[in-house]
PDB file of C-alpha atoms in Angstrom:
ATOM      1  CA  MET Q   1      -0.360 -18.413   9.033  1.00 81.00           C
ATOM      2  CA  PRO Q   2       3.246 -17.667   8.851  1.00 89.00           C
ATOM      3  CA  LYS Q   3       4.494 -15.521   6.194  1.00 93.00           C
ATOM      4  CA  VAL Q   4       7.115 -16.552   3.595  1.00 95.00           C
ATOM      5  CA  LYS Q   5       9.762 -14.767   1.611  1.00 95.00           C
ATOM      6  CA  PHE Q   6      12.363 -15.713  -0.712  1.00 94.00           C
ATOM      7  CA  ASN Q   7      15.659 -13.586  -0.918  1.00 92.00           C
ATOM      8  CA  LEU Q   8      16.829 -14.169  -4.465  1.00 88.00           C
ATOM      9  CA  LYS Q   9      20.356 -12.524  -3.843  1.00 84.00           C
ATOM     10  CA  THR Q  10      21.169 -14.791  -0.794  1.00 87.00           C
ATOM     11  CA  LYS Q  11      19.216 -17.716  -1.769  1.00 91.00           C
ATOM     12  CA  ASN Q  12      17.668 -17.892   1.598  1.00 94.00           C
ATOM     13  CA  LEU Q  13      14.018 -18.761   2.379  1.00 96.00           C
ATOM     14  CA  PHE Q  14      12.712 -16.644   5.469  1.00 97.00           C
ATOM     15  CA  ILE Q  15       9.374 -17.782   7.559  1.00 96.00           C
ATOM     16  CA  TYR Q  16       7.971 -15.279   9.607  1.00 96.00           C
ATOM     17  CA  PHE Q  17       6.227 -16.420  12.609  1.00 96.00           C
ATOM     18  CA  SER Q  18       4.733 -14.191  15.516  1.00 94.00           C
ATOM     19  CA  LYS Q  19       7.749 -14.191  17.668  1.00 95.00           C
ATOM     20  CA  TYR Q  20      10.651 -15.709  15.597  1.00 96.00           C
ATOM     21  CA  VAL Q  21      11.964 -15.751  11.884  1.00 96.00           C
ATOM     22  CA  VAL Q  22      13.539 -19.043  10.452  1.00 97.00           C
ATOM     23  CA  LYS Q  23      16.118 -18.771   7.933  1.00 96.00           C
ATOM     24  CA  LEU Q  24      16.621 -21.605   5.667  1.00 95.00           C
ATOM     25  CA  PRO Q  25      19.471 -22.124   2.777  1.00 95.00           C
ATOM     26  CA  LEU Q  26      18.413 -23.027  -0.549  1.00 94.00           C
ATOM     27  CA  SER Q  27      21.795 -23.322  -2.052  1.00 92.00           C
ATOM     28  CA  PHE Q  28      25.533 -24.622  -1.090  1.00 91.00           C
ATOM     29  CA  LYS Q  29      26.501 -21.034  -0.801  1.00 89.00           C
ATOM     30  CA  SER Q  30      23.725 -19.856   1.261  1.00 92.00           C
ATOM     31  CA  ALA Q  31      24.354 -22.904   3.695  1.00 94.00           C
ATOM     32  CA  HIS Q  32      27.892 -22.117   3.974  1.00 91.00           C
ATOM     33  CA  ASN Q  33      26.841 -18.593   4.926  1.00 92.00           C
ATOM     34  CA  ILE Q  34      24.628 -19.361   7.416  1.00 94.00           C
ATOM     35  CA  PHE Q  35      27.108 -21.569   9.245  1.00 94.00           C
ATOM     36  CA  GLU Q  36      29.439 -18.835   9.097  1.00 94.00           C
ATOM     37  CA  GLU Q  37      26.710 -16.399  10.621  1.00 95.00           C
ATOM     38  CA  ILE Q  38      26.035 -18.894  13.438  1.00 95.00           C
ATOM     39  CA  ASN Q  39      29.628 -19.055  14.182  1.00 95.00           C
ATOM     40  CA  ASN Q  40      30.004 -15.259  14.279  1.00 96.00           C
ATOM     41  CA  TYR Q  41      26.893 -14.874  16.182  1.00 95.00           C
ATOM     42  CA  ASN Q  42      28.675 -17.037  18.821  1.00 95.00           C
ATOM     43  CA  LYS Q  43      31.872 -14.900  18.766  1.00 95.00           C
ATOM     44  CA  ALA Q  44      29.764 -11.482  19.002  1.00 95.00           C
ATOM     45  CA  ILE Q  45      27.812 -12.686  21.882  1.00 94.00           C
ATOM     46  CA  ASN Q  46      30.765 -13.127  23.970  1.00 91.00           C
ATOM     47  CA  THR Q  47      32.329  -9.585  23.337  1.00 88.00           C
ATOM     48  CA  ASN Q  48      31.376  -6.960  26.267  1.00 84.00           C
ATOM     49  CA  PHE Q  49      30.117  -4.732  23.658  1.00 88.00           C
ATOM     50  CA  PHE Q  50      27.998  -6.469  21.294  1.00 93.00           C
ATOM     51  CA  LYS Q  51      26.211  -9.011  23.463  1.00 91.00           C
ATOM     52  CA  LYS Q  52      23.730  -6.379  24.452  1.00 91.00           C
ATOM     53  CA  TYR Q  53      22.582  -6.275  20.745  1.00 95.00           C
ATOM     54  CA  MET Q  54      22.097  -9.957  20.184  1.00 95.00           C
ATOM     55  CA  PRO Q  55      18.313 -11.195  19.699  1.00 95.00           C
ATOM     56  CA  LYS Q  56      17.746 -14.876  21.054  1.00 94.00           C
ATOM     57  CA  LYS Q  57      18.604 -17.333  18.676  1.00 94.00           C
ATOM     58  CA  PHE Q  58      18.453 -21.292  18.124  1.00 94.00           C
ATOM     59  CA  ASP Q  59      20.101 -23.114  15.232  1.00 91.00           C
ATOM     60  CA  PHE Q  60      20.144 -26.318  14.062  1.00 87.00           C
ATOM     61  CA  PHE Q  61      22.888 -27.322  11.632  1.00 82.00           C
ATOM     62  CA  TYR Q  62      21.957 -24.969   8.578  1.00 86.00           C
ATOM     63  CA  MET Q  63      19.044 -23.487   9.924  1.00 94.00           C
ATOM     64  CA  LEU Q  64      18.939 -20.233  11.941  1.00 96.00           C
ATOM     65  CA  ILE Q  65      16.020 -19.225  14.128  1.00 96.00           C
ATOM     66  CA  THR Q  66      16.145 -15.698  15.611  1.00 96.00           C
ATOM     67  CA  GLN Q  67      13.885 -13.406  17.496  1.00 96.00           C
ATOM     68  CA  ARG Q  68      11.439 -11.426  15.422  1.00 96.00           C
ATOM     69  CA  GLY Q  69      11.266  -7.743  16.149  1.00 96.00           C
ATOM     70  CA  ARG Q  70       9.680  -4.692  14.173  1.00 95.00           C
ATOM     71  CA  LYS Q  71      11.623  -2.601  11.795  1.00 94.00           C
ATOM     72  CA  ILE Q  72      12.720   0.710  12.968  1.00 95.00           C
ATOM     73  CA  LYS Q  73      11.518   4.124  12.044  1.00 92.00           C
ATOM     74  CA  SER Q  74      13.292   7.322  11.133  1.00 91.00           C
ATOM     75  CA  LEU Q  75      13.452   8.634  14.801  1.00 94.00           C
ATOM     76  CA  ASP Q  76      14.386   4.986  16.094  1.00 96.00           C
ATOM     77  CA  GLN Q  77      17.120   5.266  13.238  1.00 95.00           C
ATOM     78  CA  ARG Q  78      18.569   8.637  14.919  1.00 94.00           C
ATOM     79  CA  ILE Q  79      18.262   7.333  18.508  1.00 96.00           C
ATOM     80  CA  PHE Q  80      20.102   4.133  17.790  1.00 96.00           C
ATOM     81  CA  PHE Q  81      22.739   5.834  16.064  1.00 95.00           C
ATOM     82  CA  LYS Q  82      23.281   8.208  18.802  1.00 94.00           C
ATOM     83  CA  PHE Q  83      23.284   5.509  21.480  1.00 93.00           C
ATOM     84  CA  PHE Q  84      25.592   3.025  19.227  1.00 95.00           C
ATOM     85  CA  LEU Q  85      28.188   5.938  18.488  1.00 93.00           C
ATOM     86  CA  TYR Q  86      28.115   6.903  22.223  1.00 92.00           C
ATOM     87  CA  THR Q  87      28.706   3.278  23.443  1.00 91.00           C
ATOM     88  CA  CYS Q  88      31.363   2.547  20.882  1.00 92.00           C
ATOM     89  CA  ILE Q  89      33.565   5.702  21.880  1.00 91.00           C
ATOM     90  CA  LYS Q  90      32.938   4.413  25.793  1.00 90.00           C
ATOM     91  CA  ASN Q  91      34.089   0.676  25.451  1.00 88.00           C
ATOM     92  CA  PHE Q  92      36.352   0.464  22.528  1.00 89.00           C
ATOM     93  CA  ASP Q  93      40.083   1.606  22.778  1.00 88.00           C
ATOM     94  CA  LEU Q  94      40.402   4.646  20.526  1.00 91.00           C
ATOM     95  CA  LYS Q  95      44.014   4.223  20.229  1.00 91.00           C
ATOM     96  CA  GLU Q  96      44.845   3.787  16.556  1.00 95.00           C
ATOM     97  CA  LYS Q  97      46.712   0.731  15.231  1.00 94.00           C
ATOM     98  CA  VAL Q  98      48.790  -0.203  12.116  1.00 94.00           C
ATOM     99  CA  ILE Q  99      46.446  -1.685   9.643  1.00 92.00           C
ATOM    100  CA  HIS Q 100      48.415  -4.588   8.496  1.00 89.00           C
ATOM    101  CA  GLU Q 101      49.024  -5.897  11.924  1.00 88.00           C
ATOM    102  CA  ASN Q 102      45.030  -6.230  12.560  1.00 91.00           C
ATOM    103  CA  LEU Q 103      43.026  -5.873   9.031  1.00 91.00           C
ATOM    104  CA  LYS Q 104      44.401  -8.362   6.516  1.00 87.00           C
ATOM    105  CA  PHE Q 105      42.438  -7.477   3.578  1.00 94.00           C
ATOM    106  CA  LYS Q 106      43.392 -10.598   2.003  1.00 95.00           C
ATOM    107  CA  ASN Q 107      40.556 -10.896  -0.788  1.00 96.00           C
ATOM    108  CA  LEU Q 108      41.146  -7.071  -1.514  1.00 97.00           C
ATOM    109  CA  SER Q 109      45.249  -7.729  -1.766  1.00 97.00           C
ATOM    110  CA  ASN Q 110      44.498 -10.836  -4.152  1.00 97.00           C
ATOM    111  CA  PHE Q 111      42.056  -8.796  -6.060  1.00 98.00           C
ATOM    112  CA  ILE Q 112      44.588  -5.973  -6.711  1.00 98.00           C
ATOM    113  CA  SER Q 113      47.491  -8.049  -7.324  1.00 97.00           C
ATOM    114  CA  LYS Q 114      45.472  -9.930 -10.083  1.00 97.00           C
ATOM    115  CA  ASN Q 115      43.551  -7.011 -11.603  1.00 97.00           C
ATOM    116  CA  LEU Q 116      45.406  -3.868 -10.870  1.00 97.00           C
ATOM    117  CA  PRO Q 117      49.076  -4.679 -10.288  1.00 97.00           C
ATOM    118  CA  GLN Q 118      50.275  -1.140 -10.785  1.00 96.00           C
ATOM    119  CA  PHE Q 119      49.036  -0.338  -7.635  1.00 96.00           C
ATOM    120  CA  GLU Q 120      50.343  -3.000  -5.479  1.00 95.00           C
ATOM    121  CA  ILE Q 121      53.058  -0.632  -3.862  1.00 94.00           C
ATOM    122  CA  LYS Q 122      50.593   2.083  -3.170  1.00 93.00           C
ATOM    123  CA  PHE Q 123      48.074  -0.411  -1.232  1.00 95.00           C
ATOM    124  CA  ASN Q 124      50.944  -2.357   0.686  1.00 94.00           C
ATOM    125  CA  TYR Q 125      52.667   1.064   1.777  1.00 93.00           C
ATOM    126  CA  PHE Q 126      49.063   2.158   2.932  1.00 94.00           C
ATOM    127  CA  LYS Q 127      48.438  -0.871   4.917  1.00 93.00           C
ATOM    128  CA  MET Q 128      52.050  -0.532   6.493  1.00 93.00           C
ATOM    129  CA  ASN Q 129      52.086   2.764   7.360  1.00 93.00           C
ATOM    130  CA  THR Q 130      48.326   4.088   8.195  1.00 93.00           C
ATOM    131  CA  SER Q 131      47.024   3.432  11.669  1.00 95.00           C
ATOM    132  CA  LEU Q 132      43.174   3.630  12.713  1.00 94.00           C
ATOM    133  CA  ILE Q 133      41.157   2.762  15.543  1.00 95.00           C
ATOM    134  CA  VAL Q 134      40.636  -1.126  15.668  1.00 94.00           C
ATOM    135  CA  SER Q 135      37.666  -2.913  17.310  1.00 94.00           C
ATOM    136  CA  PRO Q 136      34.922  -5.542  16.462  1.00 94.00           C
ATOM    137  CA  SER Q 137      32.482  -4.513  14.154  1.00 95.00           C
ATOM    138  CA  HIS Q 138      29.257  -5.931  12.592  1.00 97.00           C
ATOM    139  CA  GLY Q 139      30.278  -5.379   9.063  1.00 96.00           C
ATOM    140  CA  ASP Q 140      27.035  -4.488   7.590  1.00 96.00           C
ATOM    141  CA  LEU Q 141      25.460  -2.217   9.831  1.00 97.00           C
ATOM    142  CA  HIS Q 142      22.336  -0.322   8.606  1.00 97.00           C
ATOM    143  CA  SER Q 143      18.819   0.315   9.412  1.00 96.00           C
ATOM    144  CA  ASP Q 144      17.349  -2.737   7.941  1.00 95.00           C
ATOM    145  CA  ASN Q 145      19.720  -4.880  10.013  1.00 97.00           C
ATOM    146  CA  ILE Q 146      18.507  -3.194  13.232  1.00 97.00           C
ATOM    147  CA  ILE Q 147      15.224  -4.442  14.997  1.00 97.00           C
ATOM    148  CA  LYS Q 148      13.389  -3.341  17.988  1.00 97.00           C
ATOM    149  CA  ILE Q 149      11.764  -5.757  20.649  1.00 96.00           C
ATOM    150  CA  GLY Q 150       9.797  -3.563  23.556  1.00 94.00           C
ATOM    151  CA  ASP Q 151      11.852  -0.810  23.722  1.00 93.00           C
ATOM    152  CA  ARG Q 152      15.408  -2.518  23.071  1.00 95.00           C
ATOM    153  CA  PHE Q 153      17.432  -2.229  19.994  1.00 97.00           C
ATOM    154  CA  PHE Q 154      18.840  -5.566  18.381  1.00 97.00           C
ATOM    155  CA  ILE Q 155      21.406  -6.108  15.248  1.00 97.00           C
ATOM    156  CA  ILE Q 156      20.712  -9.089  13.093  1.00 96.00           C
ATOM    157  CA  ASP Q 157      22.496 -10.494   9.996  1.00 95.00           C
ATOM    158  CA  TRP Q 158      25.967 -11.501  11.761  1.00 96.00           C
ATOM    159  CA  LEU Q 159      27.626 -12.937   8.491  1.00 95.00           C
ATOM    160  CA  THR Q 160      30.115 -10.151   8.024  1.00 95.00           C
ATOM    161  CA  TYR Q 161      31.191  -9.840  11.890  1.00 96.00           C
ATOM    162  CA  GLU Q 162      34.816  -9.535  12.182  1.00 94.00           C
ATOM    163  CA  LYS Q 163      36.877  -9.196  15.515  1.00 92.00           C
ATOM    164  CA  ASN Q 164      39.645  -7.219  14.042  1.00 92.00           C
ATOM    165  CA  SER Q 165      38.034  -4.395  12.260  1.00 95.00           C
ATOM    166  CA  SER Q 166      36.916  -1.048  13.186  1.00 96.00           C
ATOM    167  CA  PHE Q 167      33.423   0.436  14.573  1.00 95.00           C
ATOM    168  CA  VAL Q 168      34.229   3.532  12.637  1.00 96.00           C
ATOM    169  CA  PHE Q 169      33.278   1.635   9.416  1.00 97.00           C
ATOM    170  CA  ASP Q 170      29.992   0.331  10.899  1.00 97.00           C
ATOM    171  CA  ILE Q 171      29.447   4.197  11.859  1.00 95.00           C
ATOM    172  CA  LEU Q 172      30.104   5.081   8.113  1.00 95.00           C
ATOM    173  CA  ASN Q 173      28.042   2.128   6.687  1.00 96.00           C
ATOM    174  CA  TYR Q 174      25.228   2.993   8.825  1.00 97.00           C
ATOM    175  CA  LYS Q 175      24.975   6.675   7.795  1.00 94.00           C
ATOM    176  CA  ILE Q 176      25.506   5.704   3.979  1.00 95.00           C
ATOM    177  CA  ILE Q 177      23.046   2.770   3.626  1.00 96.00           C
ATOM    178  CA  SER Q 178      20.272   4.075   5.739  1.00 95.00           C
ATOM    179  CA  SER Q 179      20.216   7.434   4.157  1.00 93.00           C
ATOM    180  CA  LYS Q 180      17.145   8.336   2.466  1.00 91.00           C
ATOM    181  CA  LEU Q 181      19.318   9.731  -0.194  1.00 92.00           C
ATOM    182  CA  TYR Q 182      20.991   6.375  -0.673  1.00 94.00           C
ATOM    183  CA  ASP Q 183      20.674   4.979  -4.363  1.00 92.00           C
ATOM    184  CA  ASN Q 184      22.520   1.684  -3.968  1.00 92.00           C
ATOM    185  CA  ASN Q 185      25.669   3.030  -4.759  1.00 94.00           C
ATOM    186  CA  TRP Q 186      27.669   3.315  -1.509  1.00 95.00           C
ATOM    187  CA  PHE Q 187      30.772   4.612  -3.349  1.00 95.00           C
ATOM    188  CA  TYR Q 188      29.163   7.610  -5.416  1.00 93.00           C
ATOM    189  CA  PHE Q 189      27.317   8.518  -2.025  1.00 93.00           C
ATOM    190  CA  LEU Q 190      30.618   8.499  -0.119  1.00 92.00           C
ATOM    191  CA  LYS Q 191      32.030  10.919  -2.792  1.00 89.00           C
ATOM    192  CA  LYS Q 192      29.134  13.239  -2.985  1.00 89.00           C
ATOM    193  CA  PHE Q 193      28.817  13.711   0.940  1.00 88.00           C
ATOM    194  CA  SER Q 194      32.386  13.155   1.785  1.00 81.00           C
ATOM    195  CA  SER Q 195      32.643  17.225   2.674  1.00 82.00           C
ATOM    196  CA  LYS Q 196      30.106  16.573   5.486  1.00 81.00           C
ATOM    197  CA  PHE Q 197      31.954  13.311   6.590  1.00 79.00           C
ATOM    198  CA  SER Q 198      35.461  14.937   6.683  1.00 79.00           C
ATOM    199  CA  LYS Q 199      34.313  17.175   9.376  1.00 80.00           C
ATOM    200  CA  PHE Q 200      34.550  14.485  11.840  1.00 83.00           C
ATOM    201  CA  LEU Q 201      36.955  11.933  10.196  1.00 87.00           C
ATOM    202  CA  GLU Q 202      40.173  11.962   8.617  1.00 90.00           C
ATOM    203  CA  LYS Q 203      40.812  11.088   5.082  1.00 89.00           C
ATOM    204  CA  LYS Q 204      42.571   7.948   5.739  1.00 92.00           C
ATOM    205  CA  TYR Q 205      39.263   6.317   7.211  1.00 94.00           C
ATOM    206  CA  PHE Q 206      37.219   7.071   3.982  1.00 93.00           C
ATOM    207  CA  ILE Q 207      40.064   5.460   2.187  1.00 94.00           C
ATOM    208  CA  CYS Q 208      40.053   2.636   4.401  1.00 95.00           C
ATOM    209  CA  TYR Q 209      36.238   2.296   4.397  1.00 96.00           C
ATOM    210  CA  ILE Q 210      36.486   1.716   0.531  1.00 96.00           C
ATOM    211  CA  PHE Q 211      39.197  -0.754   0.715  1.00 97.00           C
ATOM    212  CA  TRP Q 212      36.911  -2.439   3.772  1.00 97.00           C
ATOM    213  CA  LYS Q 213      33.841  -2.574   1.606  1.00 97.00           C
ATOM    214  CA  ILE Q 214      35.312  -4.037  -1.366  1.00 97.00           C
ATOM    215  CA  GLU Q 215      36.907  -6.635   0.960  1.00 96.00           C
ATOM    216  CA  ASN Q 216      33.447  -7.706   2.353  1.00 94.00           C
ATOM    217  CA  GLU Q 217      31.784  -7.964  -0.921  1.00 93.00           C
ATOM    218  CA  LEU Q 218      34.536  -9.950  -2.502  1.00 94.00           C
ATOM    219  CA  LYS Q 219      34.376 -12.414   0.538  1.00 90.00           C
ATOM    220  CA  TYR Q 220      30.803 -13.124   0.639  1.00 86.00           C
ATOM    221  CA  ILE Q 221      29.133 -11.917  -2.682  1.00 83.00           C
ATOM    222  CA  LYS Q 222      29.553 -13.914  -6.111  1.00 81.00           C
ATOM    223  CA  ILE Q 223      31.595 -11.918  -8.169  1.00 87.00           C
ATOM    224  CA  ASP Q 224      30.988 -11.933 -11.983  1.00 92.00           C
ATOM    225  CA  LYS Q 225      32.765  -9.638 -14.785  1.00 94.00           C
ATOM    226  CA  TYR Q 226      30.342  -6.835 -13.902  1.00 94.00           C
ATOM    227  CA  LYS Q 227      31.451  -6.762 -10.328  1.00 95.00           C
ATOM    228  CA  VAL Q 228      35.319  -7.008 -11.174  1.00 96.00           C
ATOM    229  CA  ASP Q 229      35.047  -3.795 -13.537  1.00 97.00           C
ATOM    230  CA  LYS Q 230      33.119  -2.035 -10.708  1.00 96.00           C
ATOM    231  CA  TYR Q 231      35.855  -2.432  -8.220  1.00 97.00           C
ATOM    232  CA  LYS Q 232      38.328  -2.020 -10.699  1.00 97.00           C
ATOM    233  CA  LYS Q 233      37.092   1.507 -11.522  1.00 97.00           C
ATOM    234  CA  ILE Q 234      36.393   2.606  -7.712  1.00 97.00           C
ATOM    235  CA  LEU Q 235      40.053   1.360  -6.582  1.00 97.00           C
ATOM    236  CA  GLU Q 236      41.518   3.294  -9.684  1.00 96.00           C
ATOM    237  CA  GLU Q 237      39.825   6.323  -8.777  1.00 94.00           C
ATOM    238  CA  THR Q 238      40.665   6.064  -5.318  1.00 94.00           C
ATOM    239  CA  PHE Q 239      44.230   5.649  -6.029  1.00 94.00           C
ATOM    240  CA  LEU Q 240      44.581   7.867  -8.712  1.00 90.00           C
ATOM    241  CA  ASN Q 241      42.503  10.769  -7.048  1.00 81.00           C
ATOM    242  CA  THR Q 242      44.178  10.345  -3.510  1.00 70.00           C
ATOM    243  CA  ASN Q 243      46.914  12.636  -3.052  1.00 62.00           C
ATOM    244  CA  ASN Q 244      50.074  10.560  -3.736  1.00 52.00           C
ATOM    245  CA  ILE Q 245      51.742  12.195  -0.256  1.00 46.00           C
ATOM    246  CA  TYR Q 246      49.076  10.853   1.516  1.00 56.00           C
ATOM    247  CA  PHE Q 247      49.646   7.204   0.513  1.00 54.00           C
ATOM    248  CA  PHE Q 248      53.803   7.813   0.703  1.00 50.00           C
ATOM    249  CA  GLU Q 249      53.586   9.383   3.952  1.00 48.00           C
ATOM    250  CA  GLY Q 250      51.208   7.203   5.671  1.00 42.00           C
ATOM    251  CA  ARG Q 251      49.000   9.907   7.133  1.00 43.00           C
TER     252      ARG Q 251
END
């Protein structure tokens, strides 16, 4: 007998067979998201880097069928992370590019313009004068989106895939969301452990990760008053607690 699960957050019904998983939408929004995921899957599988991580899939209009694997354990998480980081560095161009020419942050720009207009100048200056590594990214990389089939790792849930993003965001997101210490508050976690991350990354990547994370949530998650207030607090703290010299010299 197949196993059936309903995801209240995404409004998707999952039917688990021995070798495959069927994802069915139960709302207009979830149908749109599955359609978008199918399109992103087809884009990602044509990249030299991500195609090695793509499980087999079949799609019929708004129904998605993918290979079923087993969840990875703590040792697998460490192995995958090291391998993924190594292959990112090996395959992607590490030359930094100006943000505004590659990452649009359209939803975030609109959000700031509407809710935090006092920070528009800072935000636009940051985009125009800050460079970072640009590459495709999965957009929601963490251990629950990694499966293992045999001795190979595969990545699932391609809704948030972007051609022009940065694998550094995937790396940060993986380390945060997959951590045993993660308590469902990525901003708090980033602040608490920023000193450890800062040994390997410049400050601008933390700031840009915050922008990128909110951009994705604005794009794919239903926004209510609670979330608006949440993003406002995060952005206010980011802008106010970040050294003005950083923003206005584009470091």
